[in-house]
Short mmCIF file of C-alpha atoms in Angstrom, two decimals:
data_model
loop_
_atom_site.label_atom_id
_atom_site.label_comp_id
_atom_site.label_asym_id
_atom_site.label_seq_id
_atom_site.Cartn_x
_atom_site.Cartn_y
_atom_site.Cartn_z
CA MET A 22 56.18 99.44 244.25
CA HIS A 23 54.11 102.17 245.92
CA LEU A 24 51.29 104.07 244.29
CA ASN A 25 48.80 106.42 245.93
CA ALA A 26 46.24 107.85 243.52
CA PRO A 27 42.55 108.46 242.91
CA ALA A 28 40.98 105.82 240.67
CA ILE A 29 37.73 104.59 239.18
CA LEU A 30 36.93 101.18 240.61
CA LEU A 31 36.27 98.74 237.77
CA SER A 32 35.80 95.33 239.37
CA ALA A 33 36.05 93.43 242.63
CA ARG A 34 35.95 89.66 242.99
CA ALA A 35 36.05 87.62 246.15
CA HIS A 36 39.39 86.06 247.04
CA GLY A 37 39.70 83.69 249.96
CA GLU A 38 37.33 83.91 252.90
CA HIS A 39 37.55 87.63 253.55
CA GLY A 40 39.47 89.44 250.82
CA ALA A 41 38.84 90.79 247.33
CA VAL A 42 40.96 91.32 244.22
CA VAL A 43 40.22 94.74 242.81
CA ARG A 44 41.00 96.40 239.49
CA ALA A 45 40.86 100.19 239.29
CA LEU A 46 41.70 102.75 236.61
CA THR A 47 44.06 105.56 237.59
CA GLU A 48 44.72 108.56 235.38
CA GLN A 49 48.49 108.24 235.06
CA ALA A 50 49.24 104.60 235.97
CA GLY A 51 46.39 102.93 234.08
CA VAL A 52 44.63 99.85 235.36
CA GLN A 53 46.06 98.69 238.67
CA PRO A 54 45.10 95.41 240.40
CA GLY A 55 45.34 94.94 244.14
CA TYR A 56 44.29 92.74 247.02
CA VAL A 57 42.00 94.35 249.59
CA ARG A 58 42.17 92.64 252.95
CA GLY A 59 38.67 92.42 254.43
CA GLY A 60 37.17 93.37 251.08
CA ARG A 61 34.10 91.21 251.73
CA SER A 62 33.29 92.86 255.04
CA ARG A 63 30.21 95.03 255.54
CA ALA A 64 32.40 98.08 256.07
CA ILE A 65 34.48 97.80 252.89
CA ARG A 66 32.15 96.02 250.46
CA PRO A 67 30.11 99.19 249.66
CA VAL A 68 33.33 101.01 248.78
CA LEU A 69 34.17 98.32 246.22
CA GLN A 70 31.15 99.11 244.04
CA PRO A 71 32.10 99.36 240.34
CA GLY A 72 32.00 102.96 239.22
CA ASN A 73 32.95 104.41 242.60
CA LEU A 74 35.70 106.99 242.72
CA ILE A 75 38.25 105.91 245.32
CA ARG A 76 41.69 106.80 246.57
CA GLY A 77 43.85 103.70 246.47
CA ASP A 78 47.16 102.98 248.12
CA TRP A 79 48.98 100.11 246.40
CA ARG A 80 52.08 98.57 248.01
CA ALA A 81 54.13 95.59 246.82
CA ARG A 82 57.71 94.42 247.31
CA THR A 83 58.19 93.80 243.59
CA ASP A 84 56.47 94.89 240.38
CA THR A 85 55.42 91.29 239.70
CA GLN A 86 53.68 90.78 243.08
CA LEU A 87 49.98 91.49 243.49
CA ALA A 88 49.94 94.69 245.51
CA ALA A 89 48.21 95.06 248.85
CA LEU A 90 45.58 97.73 248.39
CA THR A 91 43.82 99.94 250.88
CA VAL A 92 40.89 102.03 249.65
CA GLU A 93 39.19 105.22 250.70
CA LEU A 94 35.89 106.32 249.19
CA ILE A 95 35.96 109.68 247.41
CA GLU A 96 32.59 109.55 245.64
CA SER A 97 29.99 106.81 245.78
CA ARG A 98 28.00 106.00 242.69
CA ALA A 99 26.10 103.23 244.45
CA PRO A 100 22.83 105.26 244.46
CA LEU A 101 22.82 105.09 240.66
CA PHE A 102 22.38 101.31 240.88
CA ALA A 103 18.82 101.86 242.07
CA GLU A 104 18.00 102.83 238.47
CA PRO A 105 18.25 99.83 236.08
CA LEU A 106 19.52 101.73 233.02
CA ALA A 107 22.19 103.59 234.95
CA ALA A 108 23.26 100.36 236.65
CA ALA A 109 23.48 98.51 233.34
CA ALA A 110 25.52 101.31 231.74
CA ILE A 111 28.03 101.48 234.59
CA ASP A 112 28.32 97.68 234.76
CA TRP A 113 29.02 97.50 231.04
CA MET A 114 31.56 100.31 230.85
CA CYS A 115 33.45 99.07 233.91
CA ALA A 116 33.50 95.50 232.55
CA LEU A 117 34.69 96.68 229.12
CA THR A 118 37.46 98.83 230.57
CA ALA A 119 38.64 96.15 232.99
CA TYR A 120 38.75 93.56 230.21
CA ALA A 121 40.20 95.60 227.37
CA LEU A 122 42.87 97.79 228.94
CA PRO A 123 46.29 96.30 229.67
CA GLU A 124 47.60 96.81 233.18
CA ALA A 125 49.87 99.71 234.13
CA GLN A 126 49.51 101.52 230.78
CA PRO A 127 48.29 105.12 231.09
CA TYR A 128 45.12 106.04 229.23
CA PRO A 129 44.27 109.50 230.60
CA ARG A 130 41.72 110.21 227.87
CA ILE A 131 39.80 107.03 228.70
CA HIS A 132 39.97 107.86 232.41
CA ALA A 133 38.58 111.34 231.78
CA ALA A 134 35.86 110.07 229.44
CA LEU A 135 34.75 107.34 231.84
CA ASP A 136 34.61 109.70 234.80
CA GLY A 137 32.72 112.24 232.70
CA LEU A 138 30.26 109.62 231.52
CA PHE A 139 29.48 108.45 235.05
CA SER A 140 29.05 112.05 236.16
CA ALA A 141 26.68 112.63 233.23
CA ILE A 142 24.66 109.55 234.19
CA ALA A 143 24.39 110.88 237.74
CA ALA A 144 23.28 114.33 236.59
CA ALA A 145 21.00 113.47 233.66
CA PRO A 146 17.24 113.13 234.09
CA GLY A 147 17.07 110.27 231.56
CA ALA A 148 19.14 107.86 229.50
CA ARG A 149 18.69 109.86 226.30
CA ASP A 150 20.86 112.57 227.86
CA TRP A 151 23.87 110.25 228.31
CA VAL A 152 23.58 107.44 225.76
CA GLY A 153 25.42 109.49 223.12
CA ALA A 154 28.32 110.02 225.53
CA LEU A 155 28.41 106.27 226.14
CA VAL A 156 28.76 105.57 222.40
CA ARG A 157 31.51 108.19 222.11
CA THR A 158 33.34 106.58 225.05
CA GLU A 159 33.13 103.16 223.40
CA LEU A 160 34.60 104.59 220.20
CA LEU A 161 37.33 106.34 222.18
CA ILE A 162 38.34 103.05 223.81
CA LEU A 163 38.53 101.45 220.37
CA SER A 164 40.65 104.33 219.11
CA GLU A 165 43.03 104.35 222.09
CA LEU A 166 43.63 100.63 221.66
CA GLY A 167 44.43 100.92 217.96
CA PHE A 168 41.05 100.12 216.41
CA GLY A 169 39.84 103.65 215.74
CA LEU A 170 37.29 104.48 213.07
CA SER A 171 38.04 107.09 210.40
CA LEU A 172 35.01 109.38 210.39
CA ASP A 173 36.48 112.59 208.99
CA GLU A 174 36.35 111.83 205.26
CA CYS A 175 34.74 109.43 202.81
CA VAL A 176 36.83 106.31 202.34
CA ALA A 177 35.66 106.05 198.72
CA THR A 178 35.83 109.64 197.45
CA GLY A 179 37.78 111.65 200.03
CA VAL A 180 35.02 114.23 200.52
CA THR A 181 34.58 115.55 204.03
CA ASP A 182 30.91 116.53 204.09
CA ASP A 183 27.57 114.70 204.01
CA LEU A 184 29.04 111.59 205.62
CA THR A 185 26.16 109.22 206.33
CA HIS A 186 27.50 105.67 206.61
CA VAL A 187 30.50 103.61 207.74
CA SER A 188 32.09 100.63 206.03
CA PRO A 189 31.79 97.61 208.38
CA LYS A 190 35.06 96.27 206.95
CA SER A 191 37.38 99.27 206.99
CA GLY A 192 35.74 101.45 209.64
CA GLY A 193 35.92 104.39 207.24
CA ALA A 194 33.13 106.90 206.68
CA VAL A 195 31.14 106.87 203.42
CA SER A 196 29.39 109.90 201.92
CA ARG A 197 25.74 109.90 200.94
CA GLY A 198 26.59 109.87 197.24
CA ALA A 199 29.04 106.97 197.52
CA ALA A 200 26.60 105.01 199.69
CA THR A 201 23.71 105.19 197.22
CA GLY A 202 22.53 101.69 196.40
CA LEU A 203 24.87 100.15 198.99
CA GLU A 204 23.09 101.21 202.16
CA HIS A 205 22.22 97.60 203.06
CA ARG A 206 25.93 96.76 203.20
CA LEU A 207 26.90 99.74 205.34
CA LEU A 208 26.36 100.91 208.91
CA PRO A 209 24.51 104.20 209.46
CA LEU A 210 26.68 107.03 210.78
CA PRO A 211 24.57 109.14 213.15
CA ALA A 212 25.11 112.87 212.89
CA PHE A 213 25.83 113.35 216.61
CA LEU A 214 29.15 111.53 216.19
CA ILE A 215 30.21 114.19 213.67
CA GLU A 216 28.44 117.28 214.98
CA GLY A 217 28.33 116.55 218.73
CA GLY A 218 25.33 117.22 220.94
CA ARG A 219 22.69 114.94 222.38
CA ALA A 220 21.60 111.83 220.48
CA GLU A 221 17.93 111.27 219.72
CA TRP A 222 16.83 107.66 220.13
CA THR A 223 17.07 106.58 216.48
CA ALA A 224 20.54 108.09 216.20
CA ALA A 225 21.53 106.59 219.54
CA PHE A 226 20.65 103.06 218.44
CA ASP A 227 22.49 103.61 215.16
CA GLY A 228 25.50 104.68 217.20
CA LEU A 229 25.23 101.65 219.47
CA ALA A 230 25.03 99.35 216.44
CA LEU A 231 28.11 101.03 214.96
CA SER A 232 30.32 100.84 218.04
CA GLY A 233 28.98 97.40 218.94
CA HIS A 234 30.02 95.97 215.57
CA PHE A 235 33.65 97.02 215.99
CA LEU A 236 33.81 96.20 219.70
CA SER A 237 32.64 92.66 218.99
CA ARG A 238 34.84 92.18 215.93
CA ASP A 239 38.07 93.89 216.95
CA LEU A 240 38.23 94.02 220.74
CA LEU A 241 36.13 91.37 222.41
CA GLY A 242 35.79 88.50 219.94
CA LEU A 243 35.00 85.01 221.20
CA LYS A 244 36.91 85.41 224.46
CA GLY A 245 34.97 88.51 225.45
CA GLN A 246 31.44 87.18 225.05
CA ASP A 247 30.76 87.23 228.80
CA VAL A 248 31.73 90.90 228.85
CA LEU A 249 29.67 91.61 225.73
CA ALA A 250 26.63 90.10 227.46
CA ALA A 251 26.59 93.12 229.79
CA ARG A 252 26.27 95.37 226.76
CA THR A 253 23.46 93.24 225.35
CA ARG A 254 21.54 93.67 228.61
CA LEU A 255 22.03 97.44 228.45
CA VAL A 256 20.82 97.72 224.84
CA GLU A 257 17.78 95.54 225.57
CA ARG A 258 16.84 97.74 228.53
CA LEU A 259 17.23 100.86 226.41
CA LYS A 260 14.96 99.38 223.73
CA ARG A 261 12.31 98.49 226.32
CA THR A 262 12.43 102.07 227.62
CA VAL A 263 11.77 103.50 224.16
CA ALA A 264 9.04 100.95 223.42
#
């Protein structure tokens, strides 16, 4: 097994006295784990920052063996970790991707969305400029893994306009007329998920509640509570910013 490709670094954990086991997302080969010799050294540790764009070279004698990995930094996103909201967003999205995606399965749309999100975080003056993209990336991950929401027509009537809510059971959109009197049982569907564009804060929190419900129920469950805790920290920081 030999793979040389750019990748988004998702996680790095210490292994032994000097090494680190790394998981990184490539565009065509999906999530690839590898052992980085000297990964805890001062020279290599900054390269193994989650969110960094690296070039990895994976080599193993068999497909079942943990590959030896050498890494070269392409783009560092470490400066973003000086800002608490950016750091929390990158931590969460890297943790979610590392946990949810099976190894060696290509997810080019998730790779592109994650890279685009991190670039948006780097370029945006504030969290309101990227939080909508984060929600859309969460929903994309759900969709790519078989838990996609149906937001193009009302699950009750089949109409395709004035969609304002989502059924928490089916994940289908509900029109304003069909939702009347049942709003307390439904999840708000923010317009930016239908129309695109930037999310204002109220819409952003509605979007986070929507994606969070299905992430917790369908993807993370009881086993993923440690991962979900990173999302809870992000949402709490966002709420403190608005307050």
